[in-house]
Coordinates of C-alpha atoms in Angstrom, one line a residue:
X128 CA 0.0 0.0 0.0
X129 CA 1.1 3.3 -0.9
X130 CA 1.7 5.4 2.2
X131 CA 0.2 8.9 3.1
X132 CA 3.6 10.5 2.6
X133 CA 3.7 8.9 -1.0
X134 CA 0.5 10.4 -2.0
X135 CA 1.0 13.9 -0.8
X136 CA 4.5 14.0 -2.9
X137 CA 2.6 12.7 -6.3
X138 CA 0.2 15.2 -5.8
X139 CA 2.4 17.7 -5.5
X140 CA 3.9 17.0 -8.5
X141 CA 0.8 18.5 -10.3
X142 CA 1.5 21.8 -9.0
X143 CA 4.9 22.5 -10.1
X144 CA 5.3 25.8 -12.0
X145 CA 6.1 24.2 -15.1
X146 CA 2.5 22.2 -15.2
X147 CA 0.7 26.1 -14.1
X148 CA 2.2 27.5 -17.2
X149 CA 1.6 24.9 -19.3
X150 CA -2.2 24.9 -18.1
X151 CA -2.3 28.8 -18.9
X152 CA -0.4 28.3 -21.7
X153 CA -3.2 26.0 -23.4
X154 CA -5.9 28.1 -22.0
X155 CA -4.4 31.0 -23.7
X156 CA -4.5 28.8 -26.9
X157 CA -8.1 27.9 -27.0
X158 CA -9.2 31.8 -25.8
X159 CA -7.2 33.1 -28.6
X160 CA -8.5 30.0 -31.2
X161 CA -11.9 30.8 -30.3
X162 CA -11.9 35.1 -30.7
X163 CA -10.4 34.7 -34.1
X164 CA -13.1 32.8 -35.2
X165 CA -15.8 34.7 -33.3
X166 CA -14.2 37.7 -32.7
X167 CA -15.3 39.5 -35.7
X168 CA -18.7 38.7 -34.9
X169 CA -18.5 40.1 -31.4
X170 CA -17.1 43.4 -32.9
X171 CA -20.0 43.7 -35.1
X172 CA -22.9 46.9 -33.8
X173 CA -25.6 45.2 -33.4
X174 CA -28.1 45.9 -35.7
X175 CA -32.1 47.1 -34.2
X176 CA -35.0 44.9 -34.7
X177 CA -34.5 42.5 -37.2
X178 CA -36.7 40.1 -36.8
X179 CA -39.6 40.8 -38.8
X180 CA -37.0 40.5 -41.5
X181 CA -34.8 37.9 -40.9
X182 CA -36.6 35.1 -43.2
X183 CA -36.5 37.4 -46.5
X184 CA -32.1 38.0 -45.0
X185 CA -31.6 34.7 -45.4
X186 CA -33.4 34.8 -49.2
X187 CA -31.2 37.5 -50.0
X188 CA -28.0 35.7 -48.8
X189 CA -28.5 32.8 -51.2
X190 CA -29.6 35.0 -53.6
X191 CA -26.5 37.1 -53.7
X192 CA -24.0 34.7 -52.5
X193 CA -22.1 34.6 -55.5
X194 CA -21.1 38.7 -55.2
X195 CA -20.5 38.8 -52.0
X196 CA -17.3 40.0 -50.9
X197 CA -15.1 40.8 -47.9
X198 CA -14.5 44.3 -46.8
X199 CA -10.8 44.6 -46.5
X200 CA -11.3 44.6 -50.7
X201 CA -14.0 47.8 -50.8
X202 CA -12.3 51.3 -50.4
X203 CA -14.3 54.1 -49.5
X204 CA -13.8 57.5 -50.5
X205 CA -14.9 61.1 -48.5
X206 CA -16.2 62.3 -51.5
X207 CA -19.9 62.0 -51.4
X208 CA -21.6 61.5 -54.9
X209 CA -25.5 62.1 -54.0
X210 CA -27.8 60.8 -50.9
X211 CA -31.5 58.6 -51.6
X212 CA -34.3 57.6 -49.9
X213 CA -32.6 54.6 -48.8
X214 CA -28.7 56.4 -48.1
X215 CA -25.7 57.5 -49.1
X216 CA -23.7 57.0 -52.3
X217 CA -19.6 57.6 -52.5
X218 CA -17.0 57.0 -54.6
X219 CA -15.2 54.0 -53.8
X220 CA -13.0 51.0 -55.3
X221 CA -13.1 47.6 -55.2
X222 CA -10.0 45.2 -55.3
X223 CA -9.9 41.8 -56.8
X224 CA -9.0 38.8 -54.2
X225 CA -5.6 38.0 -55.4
X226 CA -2.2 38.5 -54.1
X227 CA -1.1 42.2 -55.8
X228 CA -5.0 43.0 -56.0
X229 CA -3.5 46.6 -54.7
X230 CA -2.5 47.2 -58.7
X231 CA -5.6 46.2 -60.0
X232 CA -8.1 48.3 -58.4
X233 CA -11.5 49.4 -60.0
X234 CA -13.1 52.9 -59.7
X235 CA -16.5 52.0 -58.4
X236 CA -19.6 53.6 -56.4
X237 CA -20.4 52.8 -53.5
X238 CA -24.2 52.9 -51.9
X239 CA -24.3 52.4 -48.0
X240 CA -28.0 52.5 -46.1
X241 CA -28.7 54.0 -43.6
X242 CA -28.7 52.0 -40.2
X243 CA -32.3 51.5 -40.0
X244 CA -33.4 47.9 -40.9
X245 CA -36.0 49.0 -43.2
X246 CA -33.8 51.0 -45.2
X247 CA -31.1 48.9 -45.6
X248 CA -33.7 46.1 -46.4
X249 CA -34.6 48.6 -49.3
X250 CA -31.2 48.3 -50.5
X251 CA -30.7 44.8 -50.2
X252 CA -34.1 44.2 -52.4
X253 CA -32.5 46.8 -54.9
X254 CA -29.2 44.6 -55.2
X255 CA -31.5 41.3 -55.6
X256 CA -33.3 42.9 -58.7
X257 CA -30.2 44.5 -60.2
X258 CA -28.3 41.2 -59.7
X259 CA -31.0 39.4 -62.1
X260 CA -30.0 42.4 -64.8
X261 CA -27.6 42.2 -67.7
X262 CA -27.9 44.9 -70.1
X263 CA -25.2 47.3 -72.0
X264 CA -27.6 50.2 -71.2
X265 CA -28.0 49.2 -67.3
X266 CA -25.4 49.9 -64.3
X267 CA -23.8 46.7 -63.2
X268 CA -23.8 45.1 -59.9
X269 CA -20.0 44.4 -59.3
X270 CA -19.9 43.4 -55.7
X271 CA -21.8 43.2 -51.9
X272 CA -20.2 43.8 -48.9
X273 CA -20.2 41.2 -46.7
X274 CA -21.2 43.3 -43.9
X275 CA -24.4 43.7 -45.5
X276 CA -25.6 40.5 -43.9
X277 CA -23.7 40.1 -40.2
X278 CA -24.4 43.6 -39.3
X279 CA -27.5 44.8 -41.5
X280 CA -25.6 47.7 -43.1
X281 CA -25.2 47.3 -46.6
X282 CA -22.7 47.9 -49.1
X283 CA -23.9 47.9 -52.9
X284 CA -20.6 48.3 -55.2
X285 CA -22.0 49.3 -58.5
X286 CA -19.7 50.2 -61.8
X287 CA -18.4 53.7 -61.8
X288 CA -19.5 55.9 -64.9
X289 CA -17.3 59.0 -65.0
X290 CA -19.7 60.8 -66.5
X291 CA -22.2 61.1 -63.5
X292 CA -25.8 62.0 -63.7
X293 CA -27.0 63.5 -66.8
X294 CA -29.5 65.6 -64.1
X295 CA -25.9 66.4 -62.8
X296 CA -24.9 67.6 -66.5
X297 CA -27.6 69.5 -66.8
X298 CA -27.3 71.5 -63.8
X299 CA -23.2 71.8 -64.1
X300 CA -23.0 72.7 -67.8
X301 CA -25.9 74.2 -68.3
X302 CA -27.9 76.1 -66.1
X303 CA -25.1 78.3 -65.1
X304 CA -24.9 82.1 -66.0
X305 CA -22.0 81.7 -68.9
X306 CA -22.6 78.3 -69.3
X307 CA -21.9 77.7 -73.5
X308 CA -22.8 74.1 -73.7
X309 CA -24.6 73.1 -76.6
X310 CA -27.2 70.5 -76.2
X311 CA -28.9 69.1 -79.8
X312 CA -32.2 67.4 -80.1
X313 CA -30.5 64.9 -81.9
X314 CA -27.7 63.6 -78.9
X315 CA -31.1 63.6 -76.6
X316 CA -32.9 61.4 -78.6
X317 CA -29.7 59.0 -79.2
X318 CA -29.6 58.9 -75.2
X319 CA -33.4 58.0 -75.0
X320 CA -33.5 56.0 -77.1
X321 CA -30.9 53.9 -75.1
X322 CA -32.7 54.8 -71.7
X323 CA -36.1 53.4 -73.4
X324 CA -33.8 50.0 -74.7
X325 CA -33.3 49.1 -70.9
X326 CA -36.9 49.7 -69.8
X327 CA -37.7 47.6 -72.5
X328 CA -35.7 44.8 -71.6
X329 CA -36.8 45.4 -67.9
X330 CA -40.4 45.0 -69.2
X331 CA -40.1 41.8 -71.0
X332 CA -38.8 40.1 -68.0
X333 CA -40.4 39.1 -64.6
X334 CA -40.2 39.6 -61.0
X335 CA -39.2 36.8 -58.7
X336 CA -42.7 36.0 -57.7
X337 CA -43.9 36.2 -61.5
X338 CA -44.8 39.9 -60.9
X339 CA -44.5 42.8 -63.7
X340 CA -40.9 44.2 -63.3
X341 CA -40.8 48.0 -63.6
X342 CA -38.2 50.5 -62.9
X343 CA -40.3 52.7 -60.3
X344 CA -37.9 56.2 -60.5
X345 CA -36.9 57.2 -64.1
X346 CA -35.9 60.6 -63.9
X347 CA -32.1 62.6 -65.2
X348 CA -30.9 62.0 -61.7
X349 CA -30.9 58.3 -62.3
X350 CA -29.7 58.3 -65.7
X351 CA -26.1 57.6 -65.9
X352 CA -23.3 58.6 -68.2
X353 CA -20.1 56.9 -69.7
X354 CA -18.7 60.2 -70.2
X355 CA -19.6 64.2 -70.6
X356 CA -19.6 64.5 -73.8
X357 CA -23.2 64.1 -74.8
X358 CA -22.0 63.2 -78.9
X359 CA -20.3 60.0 -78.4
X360 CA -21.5 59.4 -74.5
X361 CA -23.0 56.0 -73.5
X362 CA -26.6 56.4 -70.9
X363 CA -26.9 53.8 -68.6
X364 CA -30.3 53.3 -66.2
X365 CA -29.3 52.9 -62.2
X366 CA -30.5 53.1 -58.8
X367 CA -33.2 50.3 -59.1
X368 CA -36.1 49.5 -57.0
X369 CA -37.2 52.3 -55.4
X370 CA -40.2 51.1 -53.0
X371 CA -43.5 52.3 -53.9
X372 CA -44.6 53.0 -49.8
X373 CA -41.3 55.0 -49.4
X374 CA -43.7 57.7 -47.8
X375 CA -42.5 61.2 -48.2
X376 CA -39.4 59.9 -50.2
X377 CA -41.3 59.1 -53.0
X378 CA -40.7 61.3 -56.5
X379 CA -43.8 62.7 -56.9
X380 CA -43.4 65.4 -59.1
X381 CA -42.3 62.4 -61.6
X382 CA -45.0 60.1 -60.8
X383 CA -48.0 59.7 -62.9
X384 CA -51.8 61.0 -61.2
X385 CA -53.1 57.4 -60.5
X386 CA -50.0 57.0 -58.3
X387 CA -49.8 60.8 -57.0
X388 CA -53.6 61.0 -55.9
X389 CA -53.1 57.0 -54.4
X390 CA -50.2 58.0 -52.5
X391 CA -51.3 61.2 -50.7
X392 CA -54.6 58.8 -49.3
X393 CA -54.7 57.6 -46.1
X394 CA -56.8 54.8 -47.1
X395 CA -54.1 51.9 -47.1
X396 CA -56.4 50.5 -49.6
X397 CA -56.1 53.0 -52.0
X398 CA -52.8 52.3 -52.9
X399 CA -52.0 51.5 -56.5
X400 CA -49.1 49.2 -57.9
X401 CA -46.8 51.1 -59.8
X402 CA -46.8 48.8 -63.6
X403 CA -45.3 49.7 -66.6
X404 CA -47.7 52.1 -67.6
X405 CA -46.5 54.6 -64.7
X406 CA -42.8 54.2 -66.4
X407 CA -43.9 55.6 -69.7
X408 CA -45.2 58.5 -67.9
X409 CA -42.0 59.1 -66.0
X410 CA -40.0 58.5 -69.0
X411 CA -42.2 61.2 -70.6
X412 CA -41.3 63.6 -67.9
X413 CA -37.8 62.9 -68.7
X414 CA -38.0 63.7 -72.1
X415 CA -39.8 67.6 -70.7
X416 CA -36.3 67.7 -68.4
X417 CA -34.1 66.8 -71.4
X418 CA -36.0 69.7 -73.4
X419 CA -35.3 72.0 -70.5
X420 CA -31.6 71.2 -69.6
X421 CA -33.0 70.1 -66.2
X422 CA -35.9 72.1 -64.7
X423 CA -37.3 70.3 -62.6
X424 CA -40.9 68.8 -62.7
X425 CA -44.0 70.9 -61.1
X426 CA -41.5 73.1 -59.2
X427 CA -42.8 74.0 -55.9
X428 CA -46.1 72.8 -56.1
X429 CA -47.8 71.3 -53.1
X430 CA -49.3 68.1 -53.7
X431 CA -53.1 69.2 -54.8
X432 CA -51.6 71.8 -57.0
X433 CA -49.6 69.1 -58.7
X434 CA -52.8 67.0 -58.6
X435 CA -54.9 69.9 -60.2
X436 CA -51.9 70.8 -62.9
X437 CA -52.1 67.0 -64.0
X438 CA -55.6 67.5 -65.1
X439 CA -55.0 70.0 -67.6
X440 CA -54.4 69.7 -71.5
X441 CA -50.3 69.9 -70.7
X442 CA -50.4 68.3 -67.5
X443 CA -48.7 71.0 -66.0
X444 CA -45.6 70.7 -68.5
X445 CA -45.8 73.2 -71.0
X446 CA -43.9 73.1 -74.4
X447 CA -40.3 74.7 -73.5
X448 CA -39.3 77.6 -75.7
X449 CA -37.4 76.0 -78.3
X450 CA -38.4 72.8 -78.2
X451 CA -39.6 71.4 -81.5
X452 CA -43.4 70.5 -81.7
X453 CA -42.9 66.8 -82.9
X454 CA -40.5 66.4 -79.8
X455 CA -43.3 67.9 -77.3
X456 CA -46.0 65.8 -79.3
X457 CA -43.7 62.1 -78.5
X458 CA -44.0 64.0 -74.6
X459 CA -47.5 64.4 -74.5
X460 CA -48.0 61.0 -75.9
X461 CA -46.4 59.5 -72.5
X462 CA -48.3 62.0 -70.5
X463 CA -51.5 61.0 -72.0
X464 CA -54.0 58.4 -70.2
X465 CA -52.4 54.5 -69.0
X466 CA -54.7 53.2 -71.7
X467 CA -53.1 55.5 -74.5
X468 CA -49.5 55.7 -73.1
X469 CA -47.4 53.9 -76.1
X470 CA -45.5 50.8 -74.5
X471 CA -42.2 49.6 -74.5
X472 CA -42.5 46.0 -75.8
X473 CA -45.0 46.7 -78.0
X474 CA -44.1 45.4 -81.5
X475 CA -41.4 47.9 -83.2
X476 CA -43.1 48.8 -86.2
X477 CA -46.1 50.2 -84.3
X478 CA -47.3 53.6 -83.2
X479 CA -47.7 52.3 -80.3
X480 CA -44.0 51.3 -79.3
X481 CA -42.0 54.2 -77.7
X482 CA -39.0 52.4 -79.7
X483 CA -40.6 53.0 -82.7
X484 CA -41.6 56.7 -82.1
X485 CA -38.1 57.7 -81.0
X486 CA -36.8 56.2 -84.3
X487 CA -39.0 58.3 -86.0
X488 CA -37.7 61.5 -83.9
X489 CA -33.9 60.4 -84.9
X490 CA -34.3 60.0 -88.4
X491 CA -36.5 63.5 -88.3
X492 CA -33.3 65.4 -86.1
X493 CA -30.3 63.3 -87.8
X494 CA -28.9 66.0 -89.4
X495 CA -30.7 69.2 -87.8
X496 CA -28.9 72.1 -85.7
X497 CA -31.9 72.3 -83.5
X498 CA -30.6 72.5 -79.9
X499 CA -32.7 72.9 -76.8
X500 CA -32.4 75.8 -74.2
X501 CA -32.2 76.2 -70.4
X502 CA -35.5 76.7 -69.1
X503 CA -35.6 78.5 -65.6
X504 CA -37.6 76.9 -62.7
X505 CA -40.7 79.1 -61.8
X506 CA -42.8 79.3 -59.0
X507 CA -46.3 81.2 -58.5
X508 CA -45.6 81.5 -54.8
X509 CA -45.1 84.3 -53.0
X510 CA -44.4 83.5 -49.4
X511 CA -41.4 85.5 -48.0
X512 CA -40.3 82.2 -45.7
X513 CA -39.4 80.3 -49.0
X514 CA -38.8 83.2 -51.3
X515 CA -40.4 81.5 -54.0
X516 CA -41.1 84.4 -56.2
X517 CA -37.4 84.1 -57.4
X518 CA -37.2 81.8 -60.3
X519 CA -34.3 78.9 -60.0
X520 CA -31.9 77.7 -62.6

């Protein structure tokens, strides 16, 4: 038998200082093993309610598994290029996963949400739909930030077109005092006529659920440009999706009646689906900001004067200055009743197709001079807060 002076020397044993640091040393192992694959989680802000979304998350993940993307490899830059309804957009770049990605990087913008869940939901459904796109005359999805998903902040990396906005153009090149830029009928109509290619592709094709797929906010602002010269320039059609119960973010002024008068209810079940009727209309109101170099739409007219002004024979869009009468026809054509509005994918050789009549407007400007003119925004009110009764360029 092993005697109690035996025993307490073996036990000892296991409390040398050699065993202690090897027992910390391990532990120190397993702690550090453990934060690197959890740490980054840990770090994470924790995003607010969730929950009412987290089914449609995990939809989106599968959905866009196949851009996403770390984000050590997306750059942001400081300078802001415009704000939404559903956040912020900056020029950014995104590096390619290899080993001297650092000399390959690619211009890009960036969208980030703003940290509400709803918003960045928005965005999220906006990268799902753009991700189904391919089109030469529609902004490319290049990336999504992982974060988008383990935080609920997302990150939309979308190709950079140096041109910006042609709203931007407008308002940079043209409605300036000295500004000497020259704007033909005929580069317009080239531009539209790519502009009306994508919402024609966007029209033949179908929602997830089997739904009608329409573009929801077709305006200058959203219409993108390879370069600034309007001649040889390239339009593509961006910021997809916007929701239709954004509230007071919605564009209004752009939006056809049966939408505008639906909108402004309080009757939840007055609310009309936007289809691709209400996209001719916009695109109409795009062609009366192209023939003004950028006014903008019903400027500072509440909501029943814009109602009211929708009723009449020019639906509160008179026929710019120098705007030729064939061009403001094509507008008023758009503008006219859902029932009457020509359609995108209706056959090309018809009256009916917007295709079709733009063709008609280029072969009818090919080789005309004609150029449009600045058109100053004007306001009938008064009120000395606002200081409307100073027109804006």
């Amino acid at each position: 038998m092993t005697s109690p002076a035996q025993t307490t020397t073996c036990s000892a044993a296991y409390m040398t200082p050699w065993f202690t640091v090897a027992v910390m040393f391990a532990l120190y192992i397993l702690i550090l093993m453990w934060f690197c694959k959890n740490g980054k989680k840990i770090c994470m802000p924790t995003p607010d309610n969730i929950w009412p979304y987290e089914k449609r998350l995990k939809q989106l993940k599968r959905e866009l598994s196949h851009l996403l993307l770390e984000d050590m490899f997306i750059e942001l830059c400081d300078h802001k290029l415009g704000q939404g309804s559903v956040g912020f957009v900056f020029k950014g770049f995104v590096y390619p996963n290899t080993q001297n990605r650092y000399k390959h990087k690619t211009p890009a913008a960036v969208k980030m949400s703003y940290p509400l869940p709803a918003k960045s939901m928005g965005l999220l459904e906006e990268a799902a739909r753009l991700a189904r796109l391919s089109h030469p005359n529609i902004v490319k999805l290049l990336a999504v930030s992982q974060l988008s998903f383990s935080a609920l902040r997302p990150m939309l990396v979308i190709e950079w077109l140096p041109g910006g906005s042609l709203g931007e153009y407008f308002r940079v090149n043209c409605r300036n005092p000295g500004d000497d830029a020259i704007v033909y009928v005929r580069d317009v109509v080239r531009l539209l006529q790519q502009v009306a290619a994508a919402l024609q592709y966007l029209h033949e094709k179908r929602d997830a659920d089997g739904s009608e797929l329409t573009h929801r906010d077709v305006a200058a602002r959203n219409v993108l440009l390879t370069s600034t010269d309007l001649t040889k320039c390239e339009a593509k059609l961006g910021d997809f999706g916007l929701p239709i119960d954004f509230g007071n973010h919605l564009p209004l002024p752009w939006l056809p009646p049966e939408i505008v008068g639906c909108a402004t209810s309080h009757d939840p079940k007055a609310r009309t689906r936007h289809r691709p009727e209400a996209d001719v209309w916009m695109f109409g109101v795009l062609a009366w900001e192209c023939a003004t170099l950028g006014a903008e739409p019903h400027y500072q007219r509440s909501v029943r004067e814009m109602c009211d002004a929708m009723n009449t024979p020019d639906r509160g869009l008179p026929c710019p200055p120098n705007c030729p009468t064939i061009f403001y026809d094509f507008i008023q054509s758009c503008l006219s009743e859902p029932h009457r509005r020509p359609s995108f994918i209706a056959p090309l050789d018809s009256s009916s197709s917007v295709l079709f009549r733009l063709k008609q407007l280029e072969y009818f400007f090919t080789n005309s001079q004609h150029c449009f003119e600045a058109v100053p925004n004007e306001s009938c009110c008064t009120c000395a807060t606002h200081r409307c009764s100073r027109s804006r360029m």
